[in-house]
CSV table of C-alpha atoms in Angstrom, one decimal:
chain,number,residue,atom,x,y,z
A,1104,VAL,CA,-3.9,-64.1,-194.0
A,1105,GLY,CA,-4.7,-65.9,-197.2
A,1106,ARG,CA,-7.3,-68.3,-195.7
A,1107,SER,CA,-11.1,-68.3,-196.3
A,1108,PHE,CA,-13.0,-66.5,-193.7
A,1109,ILE,CA,-15.8,-69.1,-193.7
A,1110,ASP,CA,-13.3,-71.5,-192.2
A,1111,PHE,CA,-13.6,-69.5,-188.9
A,1112,VAL,CA,-17.3,-69.4,-188.9
A,1113,HIS,CA,-19.2,-72.1,-186.9
A,1114,PRO,CA,-20.3,-74.9,-189.0
A,1115,ARG,CA,-23.8,-74.3,-187.9
A,1116,ASP,CA,-23.8,-70.8,-189.0
A,1117,ARG,CA,-22.1,-71.3,-192.4
A,1118,GLN,CA,-25.3,-71.9,-194.4
A,1119,THR,CA,-26.7,-68.6,-193.1
A,1120,PHE,CA,-23.3,-66.9,-193.9
A,1121,ALA,CA,-23.5,-68.2,-197.6
A,1122,SER,CA,-27.1,-67.3,-197.9
A,1123,GLN,CA,-26.4,-63.6,-196.9
A,1124,ILE,CA,-23.6,-63.5,-199.4
A,1125,THR,CA,-25.8,-64.9,-202.2
A,1126,LYS,CA,-28.4,-62.3,-201.4
A,1127,GLY,CA,-25.8,-59.6,-201.7
A,1128,LEU,CA,-24.4,-60.6,-205.2
A,1129,ALA,CA,-27.8,-61.8,-206.7
A,1130,VAL,CA,-28.7,-58.8,-208.6
A,1131,PRO,CA,-30.6,-58.6,-212.0
A,1132,GLU,CA,-28.5,-58.2,-215.1
A,1133,ILE,CA,-31.4,-56.4,-217.1
A,1134,VAL,CA,-33.6,-53.4,-215.7
A,1135,ASN,CA,-36.3,-51.9,-217.6
A,1136,ASP,CA,-35.4,-53.8,-220.7
A,1137,THR,CA,-32.0,-52.2,-220.9
A,1138,LYS,CA,-28.5,-53.7,-220.3
A,1139,ASP,CA,-27.1,-50.3,-219.6
A,1140,LYS,CA,-28.5,-50.0,-216.0
A,1141,VAL,CA,-27.6,-52.8,-214.0
A,1142,ILE,CA,-27.9,-52.7,-210.0
A,1143,SER,CA,-24.6,-53.0,-208.6
A,1144,PRO,CA,-24.0,-54.7,-205.3
A,1145,GLY,CA,-21.5,-52.0,-204.1
A,1146,ASN,CA,-23.9,-50.3,-202.1
A,1147,SER,CA,-25.6,-53.5,-200.7
A,1148,VAL,CA,-25.2,-53.8,-196.9
A,1149,SER,CA,-26.6,-56.8,-194.8
A,1150,THR,CA,-26.3,-57.7,-191.2
A,1151,MET,CA,-26.4,-61.2,-189.4
A,1152,VAL,CA,-25.4,-62.8,-186.3
A,1153,CYS,CA,-23.0,-65.8,-186.3
A,1154,ARG,CA,-20.3,-67.5,-184.1
A,1155,ILE,CA,-16.4,-67.0,-185.1
A,1156,ARG,CA,-13.8,-69.3,-183.6
A,1157,ARG,CA,-11.5,-67.6,-181.0
A,1158,TYR,CA,-7.9,-67.3,-181.4
A,1159,ARG,CA,-6.4,-70.1,-179.5
A,1160,GLY,CA,-3.0,-68.6,-179.0
A,1161,LEU,CA,0.6,-69.7,-179.5
A,1162,VAL,CA,3.4,-70.8,-177.1
A,1163,THR,CA,7.1,-70.8,-177.6
A,1164,GLY,CA,7.8,-72.9,-180.7
A,1165,PHE,CA,4.6,-72.0,-182.4
A,1166,VAL,CA,2.8,-74.7,-181.0
A,1167,VAL,CA,-1.1,-74.3,-180.4
A,1168,LYS,CA,-1.7,-73.7,-176.9
A,1169,GLU,CA,-5.0,-75.2,-176.6
A,1170,ARG,CA,-6.7,-78.1,-178.5
A,1171,SER,CA,-10.2,-77.1,-177.7
A,1172,VAL,CA,-12.1,-74.8,-180.1
A,1173,SER,CA,-14.4,-72.2,-178.8
A,1174,PHE,CA,-16.5,-69.7,-180.5
A,1175,MET,CA,-17.7,-66.3,-179.8
A,1176,PRO,CA,-20.9,-64.4,-181.2
A,1177,PHE,CA,-20.5,-61.5,-183.3
A,1178,LEU,CA,-22.6,-59.0,-185.3
A,1179,LEU,CA,-21.5,-59.1,-188.9
A,1180,LYS,CA,-22.1,-56.0,-191.4
A,1181,LEU,CA,-21.2,-57.3,-194.8
A,1182,THR,CA,-20.8,-54.7,-197.5
A,1183,PHE,CA,-19.8,-55.5,-201.1
A,1184,LYS,CA,-17.2,-52.8,-202.6
A,1185,ASN,CA,-16.3,-52.6,-206.3
A,1186,ILE,CA,-12.7,-51.7,-206.8
A,1187,ARG,CA,-11.3,-51.2,-210.1
A,1188,ASP,CA,-7.6,-52.1,-210.9
A,1189,ASP,CA,-5.6,-52.9,-213.9
A,1190,ASP,CA,-7.5,-56.2,-214.6
A,1191,GLY,CA,-10.8,-54.5,-214.5
A,1192,LYS,CA,-13.6,-54.2,-211.8
A,1193,VAL,CA,-13.5,-56.7,-208.8
A,1194,THR,CA,-15.9,-57.0,-206.2
A,1195,TYR,CA,-14.9,-57.5,-202.5
A,1196,LEU,CA,-16.7,-58.5,-199.5
A,1197,VAL,CA,-15.8,-56.3,-196.5
A,1198,ILE,CA,-16.9,-57.8,-193.1
A,1199,GLN,CA,-17.3,-55.5,-190.1
A,1200,ALA,CA,-17.5,-57.8,-186.9
A,1201,THR,CA,-18.7,-56.5,-183.5
A,1202,PRO,CA,-18.5,-58.9,-180.6
A,1203,PHE,CA,-21.5,-59.6,-178.5
A,1204,TYR,CA,-21.0,-59.7,-174.6
A,1205,SER,CA,-23.5,-60.7,-172.0
A,1206,ALA,CA,-25.5,-57.6,-170.9
A,1207,PHE,CA,-25.1,-59.0,-167.1
A,1208,LYS,CA,-22.1,-58.3,-164.9
A,1209,VAL,CA,-23.3,-59.5,-161.5
A,1210,PRO,CA,-26.0,-62.3,-160.4
A,1211,ASN,CA,-29.6,-61.0,-160.7
A,1212,GLU,CA,-28.7,-57.7,-162.1
A,1213,ARG,CA,-31.5,-54.9,-162.3
A,1214,LEU,CA,-31.3,-53.3,-165.7
A,1215,ALA,CA,-32.9,-49.8,-166.0
A,1216,ASP,CA,-31.8,-49.0,-169.6
A,1217,SER,CA,-32.0,-52.3,-171.5
A,1218,VAL,CA,-32.7,-52.4,-175.1
A,1219,PRO,CA,-36.3,-54.1,-175.9
A,1220,PHE,CA,-36.3,-56.6,-178.3
A,1221,VAL,CA,-38.9,-58.4,-180.5
A,1222,MET,CA,-40.2,-61.9,-180.7
A,1223,ARG,CA,-42.5,-63.5,-183.1
A,1224,HIS,CA,-44.1,-66.9,-183.0
A,1225,ALA,CA,-47.0,-68.5,-184.8
A,1226,ALA,CA,-50.1,-70.0,-183.5
A,1227,ASN,CA,-48.5,-73.4,-182.8
A,1228,GLY,CA,-46.0,-71.7,-180.6
A,1229,HIS,CA,-43.0,-72.0,-183.1
A,1230,ILE,CA,-40.6,-68.9,-183.2
A,1231,GLU,CA,-40.6,-67.3,-186.5
A,1232,TYR,CA,-38.4,-64.3,-185.8
A,1233,LEU,CA,-36.1,-63.3,-182.9
A,1234,ASP,CA,-34.4,-59.8,-182.9
A,1235,PRO,CA,-30.5,-59.7,-182.9
A,1236,GLU,CA,-30.8,-57.3,-180.0
A,1237,SER,CA,-32.0,-60.3,-177.8
A,1238,VAL,CA,-28.4,-61.8,-178.2
A,1239,PRO,CA,-26.9,-60.0,-175.2
A,1240,TYR,CA,-29.9,-60.9,-173.0
A,1241,LEU,CA,-30.6,-64.4,-173.9
A,1242,GLY,CA,-27.8,-65.8,-175.6
A,1243,TYR,CA,-29.5,-67.5,-178.4
A,1244,LEU,CA,-28.8,-66.9,-182.2
A,1245,PRO,CA,-31.6,-65.8,-184.2
A,1246,GLN,CA,-30.9,-68.6,-186.6
A,1247,ASP,CA,-30.7,-71.2,-183.8
A,1248,MET,CA,-34.3,-70.5,-182.5
A,1249,THR,CA,-36.2,-70.6,-185.6
A,1250,ASP,CA,-39.0,-73.2,-185.5
A,1251,LYS,CA,-38.1,-73.7,-181.6
A,1252,ASP,CA,-41.2,-73.8,-179.2
A,1253,ALA,CA,-41.5,-70.6,-177.6
A,1254,LEU,CA,-43.4,-71.9,-174.6
A,1255,GLN,CA,-40.4,-74.1,-173.8
A,1256,LEU,CA,-38.7,-70.7,-172.9
A,1257,TYR,CA,-41.2,-69.9,-170.1
A,1258,HIS,CA,-40.8,-70.7,-166.6
A,1259,PRO,CA,-43.0,-73.4,-165.6
A,1260,GLU,CA,-44.6,-71.5,-162.8
A,1261,ASP,CA,-45.4,-68.5,-165.2
A,1262,LEU,CA,-47.4,-70.8,-167.4
A,1263,GLY,CA,-50.7,-70.4,-165.5
A,1264,TYR,CA,-50.5,-66.6,-166.0
A,1265,LEU,CA,-49.3,-66.7,-169.4
A,1266,ARG,CA,-52.4,-68.6,-170.6
A,1267,HIS,CA,-54.3,-65.9,-169.0
A,1268,VAL,CA,-52.1,-63.4,-171.1
A,1269,TYR,CA,-52.8,-65.5,-174.4
A,1270,GLU,CA,-56.5,-65.6,-173.7
A,1271,THR,CA,-56.5,-61.8,-173.5
A,1272,ILE,CA,-54.2,-61.4,-176.8
A,1273,VAL,CA,-56.9,-63.7,-178.6
A,1274,LYS,CA,-59.9,-62.0,-177.6
A,1275,GLU,CA,-58.8,-58.4,-177.7
A,1276,GLY,CA,-56.0,-58.5,-180.5
A,1277,GLY,CA,-53.2,-57.5,-178.0
A,1278,MET,CA,-52.4,-56.6,-174.4
A,1279,PRO,CA,-50.5,-53.7,-172.8
A,1280,LYS,CA,-47.2,-54.4,-171.0
A,1281,CYS,CA,-47.8,-57.5,-168.9
A,1282,LYS,CA,-46.8,-58.4,-165.2
A,1283,PRO,CA,-43.3,-59.5,-165.0
A,1284,TYR,CA,-42.6,-63.2,-165.9
A,1285,ARG,CA,-39.7,-65.6,-166.5
A,1286,MET,CA,-37.8,-66.5,-169.7
A,1287,MET,CA,-35.1,-68.9,-170.0
A,1288,THR,CA,-31.5,-67.9,-171.5
A,1289,GLN,CA,-28.7,-69.9,-173.2
A,1290,ASN,CA,-27.0,-70.9,-169.9
A,1291,GLY,CA,-30.4,-72.4,-168.3
A,1292,ASP,CA,-31.1,-69.7,-166.0
A,1293,PHE,CA,-34.1,-67.4,-166.2
A,1294,ILE,CA,-34.5,-63.6,-166.9
A,1295,LYS,CA,-37.3,-61.6,-165.7
A,1296,LEU,CA,-39.1,-59.1,-168.1
A,1297,GLU,CA,-42.2,-57.5,-169.1
A,1298,THR,CA,-43.9,-57.7,-172.6
A,1299,GLU,CA,-46.1,-55.5,-174.6
A,1300,TRP,CA,-48.3,-58.1,-176.7
A,1301,SER,CA,-49.6,-57.8,-180.2
A,1302,SER,CA,-51.2,-60.2,-182.8
A,1303,PHE,CA,-52.1,-60.5,-186.5
A,1304,ILE,CA,-55.5,-61.9,-187.4
A,1305,ASN,CA,-56.0,-63.5,-190.9
A,1306,PRO,CA,-58.7,-61.4,-192.6
A,1307,TRP,CA,-59.7,-64.5,-194.5
A,1308,SER,CA,-59.8,-67.2,-192.2
A,1309,LYS,CA,-60.6,-65.1,-189.2
A,1310,LYS,CA,-58.0,-67.1,-187.2
A,1311,LEU,CA,-54.9,-65.7,-185.2
A,1312,GLU,CA,-51.6,-66.1,-187.5
A,1313,PHE,CA,-48.9,-64.9,-185.1
A,1314,VAL,CA,-48.3,-63.3,-181.8
A,1315,ILE,CA,-45.5,-60.5,-181.5
A,1316,GLY,CA,-44.1,-59.9,-178.1
A,1317,LYS,CA,-41.7,-56.8,-177.6
A,1318,HIS,CA,-39.9,-57.5,-174.4
A,1319,TYR,CA,-38.4,-55.3,-171.7
A,1320,ILE,CA,-35.7,-56.9,-169.5
A,1321,ILE,CA,-36.0,-56.2,-165.7
A,1322,GLU,CA,-33.6,-58.5,-164.1
A,1323,GLY,CA,-31.0,-60.6,-165.2
A,1324,PRO,CA,-30.2,-64.4,-164.6
A,1325,MET,CA,-28.4,-65.9,-161.6
A,1326,ASN,CA,-25.4,-66.7,-163.9
A,1327,PRO,CA,-24.6,-63.4,-165.6
A,1328,ASP,CA,-22.7,-65.1,-168.4
A,1329,VAL,CA,-25.9,-65.8,-170.8
A,1330,PHE,CA,-23.4,-67.3,-173.5
A,1331,GLN,CA,-22.0,-70.3,-171.0
A,1332,ALA,CA,-23.2,-73.7,-172.1
A,1333,PRO,CA,-25.8,-74.9,-169.8
A,1334,GLU,CA,-25.0,-77.5,-167.2
A,1335,SER,CA,-26.8,-80.8,-167.9
A,1336,ASP,CA,-27.4,-81.6,-164.0
A,1337,LYS,CA,-28.3,-78.0,-163.2
A,1338,GLY,CA,-31.6,-77.1,-161.6
A,1339,CYS,CA,-33.9,-79.2,-159.4
A,1340,LYS,CA,-35.4,-82.4,-160.4
A,1341,ILE,CA,-39.2,-82.2,-161.1
A,1342,THR,CA,-41.4,-85.2,-160.6
A,1343,GLU,CA,-43.3,-86.8,-163.4
A,1344,GLU,CA,-46.6,-85.4,-162.3
A,1345,ASP,CA,-45.3,-81.8,-162.5
A,1346,ARG,CA,-43.8,-82.5,-166.0
A,1347,ASN,CA,-47.1,-83.8,-167.1
A,1348,LYS,CA,-48.9,-80.5,-165.5
A,1349,GLU,CA,-46.5,-78.3,-167.4
A,1350,GLN,CA,-47.1,-80.1,-170.7
A,1351,LEU,CA,-50.7,-79.8,-170.3
A,1352,LEU,CA,-50.6,-76.2,-169.7
A,1353,ARG,CA,-48.6,-75.7,-173.0
A,1354,GLU,CA,-51.1,-77.7,-174.9
A,1355,SER,CA,-53.9,-75.5,-173.4
A,1356,ILE,CA,-52.1,-72.3,-174.5
A,1357,ILE,CA,-51.9,-73.7,-178.1
A,1358,ARG,CA,-55.6,-74.7,-177.9
A,1359,VAL,CA,-56.4,-71.0,-176.8
A,1360,LEU,CA,-54.3,-69.7,-180.0
A,1361,ASN,CA,-56.1,-72.0,-182.4
A,1362,GLU,CA,-59.6,-72.3,-181.1
A,1363,LEU,CA,-61.0,-69.2,-179.2
A,1364,LEU,CA,-63.0,-66.9,-181.3
A,1365,THR,CA,-61.1,-63.6,-181.5
A,1366,LYS,CA,-62.9,-60.3,-181.0
A,1367,PRO,CA,-61.9,-59.0,-184.5
A,1368,ALA,CA,-63.4,-62.3,-186.0
A,1369,GLU,CA,-66.7,-61.8,-184.1
A,1370,VAL,CA,-66.8,-58.3,-185.5
A,1371,ALA,CA,-66.2,-59.6,-189.0
A,1372,LYS,CA,-68.8,-62.6,-188.4
A,1373,GLN,CA,-71.3,-60.1,-187.4
A,1374,GLN,CA,-70.8,-57.7,-190.3
A,1375,MET,CA,-71.1,-60.7,-192.7
A,1376,THR,CA,-74.1,-61.8,-191.3
A,1377,LYS,CA,-75.7,-58.2,-191.5
A,1378,ARG,CA,-74.7,-58.0,-195.2
A,1379,CYS,CA,-76.2,-61.3,-196.0
A,1380,GLN,CA,-79.5,-60.3,-194.4
A,1381,ASP,CA,-79.7,-57.1,-196.3
A,1382,LEU,CA,-78.8,-59.0,-199.7
A,1383,ALA,CA,-81.7,-61.4,-198.9
A,1384,SER,CA,-84.2,-58.4,-198.3
A,1385,PHE,CA,-83.1,-57.0,-201.4
A,1386,MET,CA,-83.6,-60.1,-203.6
A,1387,GLU,CA,-87.0,-60.5,-202.1
A,1388,SER,CA,-88.2,-57.0,-202.8
A,1389,LEU,CA,-87.1,-57.6,-206.6
A,1390,MET,CA,-89.2,-61.0,-206.6
A,1391,GLU,CA,-92.3,-58.9,-205.3
A,1392,GLU,CA,-92.2,-56.2,-208.0
A,1393,PRO,CA,-95.1,-56.7,-210.8
A,1394,ASP,CA,-94.2,-58.0,-214.3
A,1395,LYS,CA,-95.6,-54.9,-216.0
A,1396,GLY,CA,-92.7,-52.6,-215.1
A,1397,ASP,CA,-90.5,-55.3,-216.6
A,1398,GLY,CA,-92.2,-55.1,-220.0
A,1399,GLU,CA,-92.3,-51.4,-220.1
A,1400,PHE,CA,-88.8,-51.4,-219.4
A,1401,ARG,CA,-88.1,-53.8,-222.2
A,1402,LEU,CA,-90.2,-51.6,-224.6
A,1403,GLU,CA,-88.0,-48.6,-223.9
A,1404,ILE,CA,-84.9,-50.5,-224.8
A,1405,GLN,CA,-86.2,-51.8,-227.9
A,1406,GLU,CA,-87.4,-48.3,-229.1
A,1407,HIS,CA,-84.0,-47.0,-228.0
A,1408,GLU,CA,-82.2,-49.6,-230.0
A,1409,ASN,CA,-84.4,-48.7,-233.0
A,1410,SER,CA,-83.4,-45.0,-232.9
A,1411,ASN,CA,-79.9,-45.8,-233.0
A,1412,TYR,CA,-80.3,-48.2,-235.9
A,1413,GLU,CA,-81.8,-45.3,-237.8
A,1414,ARG,CA,-79.3,-43.0,-236.7
A,1415,ASP,CA,-76.5,-45.4,-237.8
A,1416,SER,CA,-78.3,-45.7,-241.3
A,1417,VAL,CA,-78.2,-42.1,-241.8
A,1418,MET,CA,-74.4,-41.8,-241.0
A,1419,LEU,CA,-73.3,-44.7,-243.0
A,1420,GLY,CA,-75.5,-43.7,-246.1
A,1421,GLY,CA,-75.6,-46.5,-248.9
A,1422,ILE,CA,-73.5,-48.9,-247.1
A,1423,SER,CA,-76.0,-49.2,-244.1
A,1424,PRO,CA,-76.7,-53.0,-243.4
A,1425,HIS,CA,-80.0,-52.1,-241.7
A,1426,HIS,CA,-82.1,-50.7,-244.6
A,1427,ASP,CA,-82.7,-51.7,-248.2
A,1428,ASN,CA,-81.6,-48.9,-250.8
A,1429,SER,CA,-85.1,-48.5,-251.8
A,1430,ASP,CA,-86.3,-47.5,-248.4
A,1431,SER,CA,-83.5,-45.0,-247.7
A,1432,LYS,CA,-83.5,-41.6,-249.0
A,1433,SER,CA,-79.8,-41.1,-247.9
A,1434,SER,CA,-78.7,-44.4,-249.9
A,1435,THR,CA,-80.0,-43.2,-253.4
A,1436,ALA,CA,-78.8,-39.6,-252.7
A,1437,THR,CA,-75.4,-40.8,-251.8
A,1438,PRO,CA,-73.1,-41.6,-255.1
A,1439,LEU,CA,-70.9,-44.5,-255.0
A,1440,SER,CA,-67.5,-43.8,-256.7
């Protein structure tokens, strides 16, 4: 009691936590040019995932039992409450913390009712967004995965099939639920999942901007605790040749995402070519028209303009700038006072 909550937040999550608070408090002071209507942060609610330090426990004599510090992932719901007291209105930050636990209990557990989660990565493979719903299945925190290479999460033996998947995504704009493949979790093991793929094509550059995958978990990892730190010596050692093959496959996927012409881009290119041809035909037809028609058109415009001048002269009377006073009856008949 009395200590700052941010002292219990993992150092890597403090910046994210502070930015969430800033967003909740950063409200405009003037709305619609009036100072009476001010948006209050009292109803603002935001959520985030962060690690909070575990309670280490005490023994007899109030001595700390363990010296090692461990953290546990939580889903935080941040709400700002405005409370009036004798000193005036005070804004309080109310935090509702829900712990995350691994979604798996036994090795290679088959899940029938898993919650799907979304991951989005750019054409260079860098992750741009990861659903908080993925935390119990992968063990990663969303802020830790930003700008990480999504291709590094795929099992090396599945890269060949995934290259075919990305080729289909680029050509068709998306793909229904694909065959099962493997993705690495926080502890270094792999889960098996199926994915529904979609993408976004930039309408101006006609290039793929990002790929969205909606993932459905089928089977859990060998180690069911996805939050456990990976073992440095875990896994089979691969040869340099195999490592180079994996890298070449990843590079080929990036080339597929950036070089292959997409089907939506092909359609847009064909439409643009058709419009250019129609415009060229229209310009040629204008050049082939005789000059006589153009002269008659000018004459009609000139006569029309003269009629406007005469009408304006009648309406304005003696102050008309288009006629002399001696030529206009309306000018002599209109007295000036």
